[in-house]
Coordinates of N, CA and C in Angstrom, one line a residue:
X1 N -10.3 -9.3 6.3 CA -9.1 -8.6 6.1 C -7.9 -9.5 6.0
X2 N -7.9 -10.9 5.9 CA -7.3 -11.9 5.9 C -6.3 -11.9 5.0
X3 N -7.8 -11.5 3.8 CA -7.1 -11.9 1.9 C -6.0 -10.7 1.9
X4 N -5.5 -9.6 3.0 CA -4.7 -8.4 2.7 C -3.6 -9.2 2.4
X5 N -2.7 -10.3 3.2 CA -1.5 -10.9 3.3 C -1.0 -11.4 2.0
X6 N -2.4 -12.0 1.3 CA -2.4 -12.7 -0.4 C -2.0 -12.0 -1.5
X7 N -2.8 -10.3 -1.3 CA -2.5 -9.9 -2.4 C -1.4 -9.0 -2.6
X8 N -1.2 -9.3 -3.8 CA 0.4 -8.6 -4.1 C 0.3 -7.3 -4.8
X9 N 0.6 -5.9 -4.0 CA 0.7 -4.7 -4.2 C -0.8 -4.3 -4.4
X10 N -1.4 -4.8 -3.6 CA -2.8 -4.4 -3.1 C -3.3 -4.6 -1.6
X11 N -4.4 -3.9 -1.3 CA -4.7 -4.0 0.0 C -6.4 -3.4 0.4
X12 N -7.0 -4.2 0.8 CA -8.7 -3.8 1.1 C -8.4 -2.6 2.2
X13 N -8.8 -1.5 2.6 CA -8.9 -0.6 2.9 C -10.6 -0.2 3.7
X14 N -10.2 0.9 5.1 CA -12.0 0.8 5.1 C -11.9 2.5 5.0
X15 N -12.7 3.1 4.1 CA -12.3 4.5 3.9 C -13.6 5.2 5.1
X16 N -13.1 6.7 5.3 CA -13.9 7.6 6.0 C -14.9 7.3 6.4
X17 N -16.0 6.9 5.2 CA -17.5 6.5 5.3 C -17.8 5.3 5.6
X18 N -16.5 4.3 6.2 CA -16.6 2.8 6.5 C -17.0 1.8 4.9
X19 N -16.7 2.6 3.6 CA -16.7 1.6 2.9 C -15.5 0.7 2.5
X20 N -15.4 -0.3 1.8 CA -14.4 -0.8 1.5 C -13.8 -0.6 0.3
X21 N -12.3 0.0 0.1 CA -11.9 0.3 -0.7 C -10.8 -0.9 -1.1
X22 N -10.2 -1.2 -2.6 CA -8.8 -2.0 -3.1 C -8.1 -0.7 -3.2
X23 N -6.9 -0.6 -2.4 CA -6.1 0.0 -3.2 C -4.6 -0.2 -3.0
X24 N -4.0 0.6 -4.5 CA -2.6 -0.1 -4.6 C -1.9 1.5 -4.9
X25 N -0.5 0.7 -4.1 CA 0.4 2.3 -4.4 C 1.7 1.4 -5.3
X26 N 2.0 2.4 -6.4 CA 2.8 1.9 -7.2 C 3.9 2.8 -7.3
X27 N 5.3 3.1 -7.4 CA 6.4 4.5 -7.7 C 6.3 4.9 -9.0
X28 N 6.0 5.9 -9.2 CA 5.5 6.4 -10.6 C 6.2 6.1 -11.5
X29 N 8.0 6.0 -11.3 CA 8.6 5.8 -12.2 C 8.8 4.3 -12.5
X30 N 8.0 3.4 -11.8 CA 7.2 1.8 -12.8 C 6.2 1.3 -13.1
X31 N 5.3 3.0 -13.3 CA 4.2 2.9 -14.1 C 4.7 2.6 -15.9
X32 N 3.9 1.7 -16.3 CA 4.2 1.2 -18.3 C 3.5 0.7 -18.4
X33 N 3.2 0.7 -19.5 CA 1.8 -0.6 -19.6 C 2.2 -1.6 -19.3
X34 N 2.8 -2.3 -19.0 CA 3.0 -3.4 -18.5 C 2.3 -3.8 -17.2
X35 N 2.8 -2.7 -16.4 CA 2.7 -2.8 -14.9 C 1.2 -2.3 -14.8
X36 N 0.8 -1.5 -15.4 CA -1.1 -1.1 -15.6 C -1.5 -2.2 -16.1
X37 N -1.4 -2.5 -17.0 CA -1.9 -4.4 -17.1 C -2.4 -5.3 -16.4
X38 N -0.9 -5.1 -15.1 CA -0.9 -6.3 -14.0 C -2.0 -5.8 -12.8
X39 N -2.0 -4.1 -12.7 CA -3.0 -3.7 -11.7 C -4.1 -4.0 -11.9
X40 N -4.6 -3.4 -13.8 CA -5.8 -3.6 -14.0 C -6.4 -5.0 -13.8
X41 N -5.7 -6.0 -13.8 CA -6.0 -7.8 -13.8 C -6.1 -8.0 -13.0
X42 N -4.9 -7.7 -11.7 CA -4.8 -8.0 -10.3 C -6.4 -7.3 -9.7
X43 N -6.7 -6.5 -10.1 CA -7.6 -5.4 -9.2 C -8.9 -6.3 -9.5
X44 N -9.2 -6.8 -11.0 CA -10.1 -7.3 -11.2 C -10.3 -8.8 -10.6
X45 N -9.4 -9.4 -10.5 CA -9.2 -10.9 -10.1 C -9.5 -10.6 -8.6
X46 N -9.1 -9.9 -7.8 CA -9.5 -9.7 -6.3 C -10.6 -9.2 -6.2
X47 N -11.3 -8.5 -7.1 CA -12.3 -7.6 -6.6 C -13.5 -9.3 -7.0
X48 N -13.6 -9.8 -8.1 CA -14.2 -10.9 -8.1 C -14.3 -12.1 -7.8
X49 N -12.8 -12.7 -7.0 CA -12.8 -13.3 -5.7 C -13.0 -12.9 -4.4
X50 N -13.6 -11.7 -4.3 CA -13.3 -11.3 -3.0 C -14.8 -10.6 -2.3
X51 N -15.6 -9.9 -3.8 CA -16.9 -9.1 -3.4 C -18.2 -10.1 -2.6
X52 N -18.4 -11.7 -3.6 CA -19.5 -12.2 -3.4 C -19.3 -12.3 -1.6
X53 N -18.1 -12.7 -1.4 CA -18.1 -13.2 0.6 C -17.9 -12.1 0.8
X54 N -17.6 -11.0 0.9 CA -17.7 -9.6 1.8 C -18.8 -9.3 1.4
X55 N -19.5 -9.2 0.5 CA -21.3 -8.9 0.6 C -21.9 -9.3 1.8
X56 N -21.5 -11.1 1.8 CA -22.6 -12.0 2.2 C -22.1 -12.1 3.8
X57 N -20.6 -11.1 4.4 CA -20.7 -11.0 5.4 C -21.3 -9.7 6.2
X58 N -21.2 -8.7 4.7 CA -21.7 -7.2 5.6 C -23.2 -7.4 5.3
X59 N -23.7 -8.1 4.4 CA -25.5 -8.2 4.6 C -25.9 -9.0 4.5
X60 N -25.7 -10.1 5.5 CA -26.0 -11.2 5.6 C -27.7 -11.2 5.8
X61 N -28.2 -11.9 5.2 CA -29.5 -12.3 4.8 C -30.3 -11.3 4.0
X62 N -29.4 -10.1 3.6 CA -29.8 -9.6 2.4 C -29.3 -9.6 0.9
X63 N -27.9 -10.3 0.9 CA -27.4 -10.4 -0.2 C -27.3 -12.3 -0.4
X64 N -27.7 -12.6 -1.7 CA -27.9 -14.0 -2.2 C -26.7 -13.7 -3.3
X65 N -25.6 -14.9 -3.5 CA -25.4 -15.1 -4.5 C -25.4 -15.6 -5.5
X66 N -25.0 -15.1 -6.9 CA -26.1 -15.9 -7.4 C -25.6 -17.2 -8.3
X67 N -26.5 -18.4 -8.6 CA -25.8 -19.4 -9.4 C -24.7 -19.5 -10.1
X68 N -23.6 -20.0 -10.2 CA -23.0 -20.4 -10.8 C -23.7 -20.6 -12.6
X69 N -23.6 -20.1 -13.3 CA -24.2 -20.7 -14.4 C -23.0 -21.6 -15.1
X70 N -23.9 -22.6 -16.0 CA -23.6 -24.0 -16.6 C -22.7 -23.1 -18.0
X71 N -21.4 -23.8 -18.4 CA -20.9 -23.1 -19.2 C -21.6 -23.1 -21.0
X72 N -21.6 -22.6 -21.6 CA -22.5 -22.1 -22.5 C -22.1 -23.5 -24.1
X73 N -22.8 -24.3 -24.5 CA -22.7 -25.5 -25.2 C -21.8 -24.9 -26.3
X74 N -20.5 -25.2 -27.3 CA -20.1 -25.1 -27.9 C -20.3 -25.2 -29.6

């Protein structure tokens, strides 16, 4: 719950059922595509720096991550 302080107009959450939720509150009136843009990128960029280590802390020795793959030859 560390990464909460980093992210901007987001926040990991642990809902009802103890799972983990991202969520962000925005004032409707600066919703635009612009600002859906930045959620939809933001949401993605945290959720993919942030899933593989919170797996590998909530199931530890049952979740492996997986390789790194080599970037694809040009």
């Amino acid at each position: 719950m560390k990464k909460n302080a980093d992210l901007l107009g987001m926040c990991f959450a642990l809902g009802p059922e103890d799972a983990v939720y991202l969520v962000g509150r925005v004032p409707v009136d600066r919703v635009d595509g612009e600002e859906l843009d930045r959620i939809v990128g933001g949401s993605l960029a945290y959720t993919d720096a942030c899933f593989p280590t919170a797996m590998s802390l909530g199931y530890e020795g049952k979740y492996r991550r997986r390789p790194v793959s080599p970037p694809a030859p040009a």
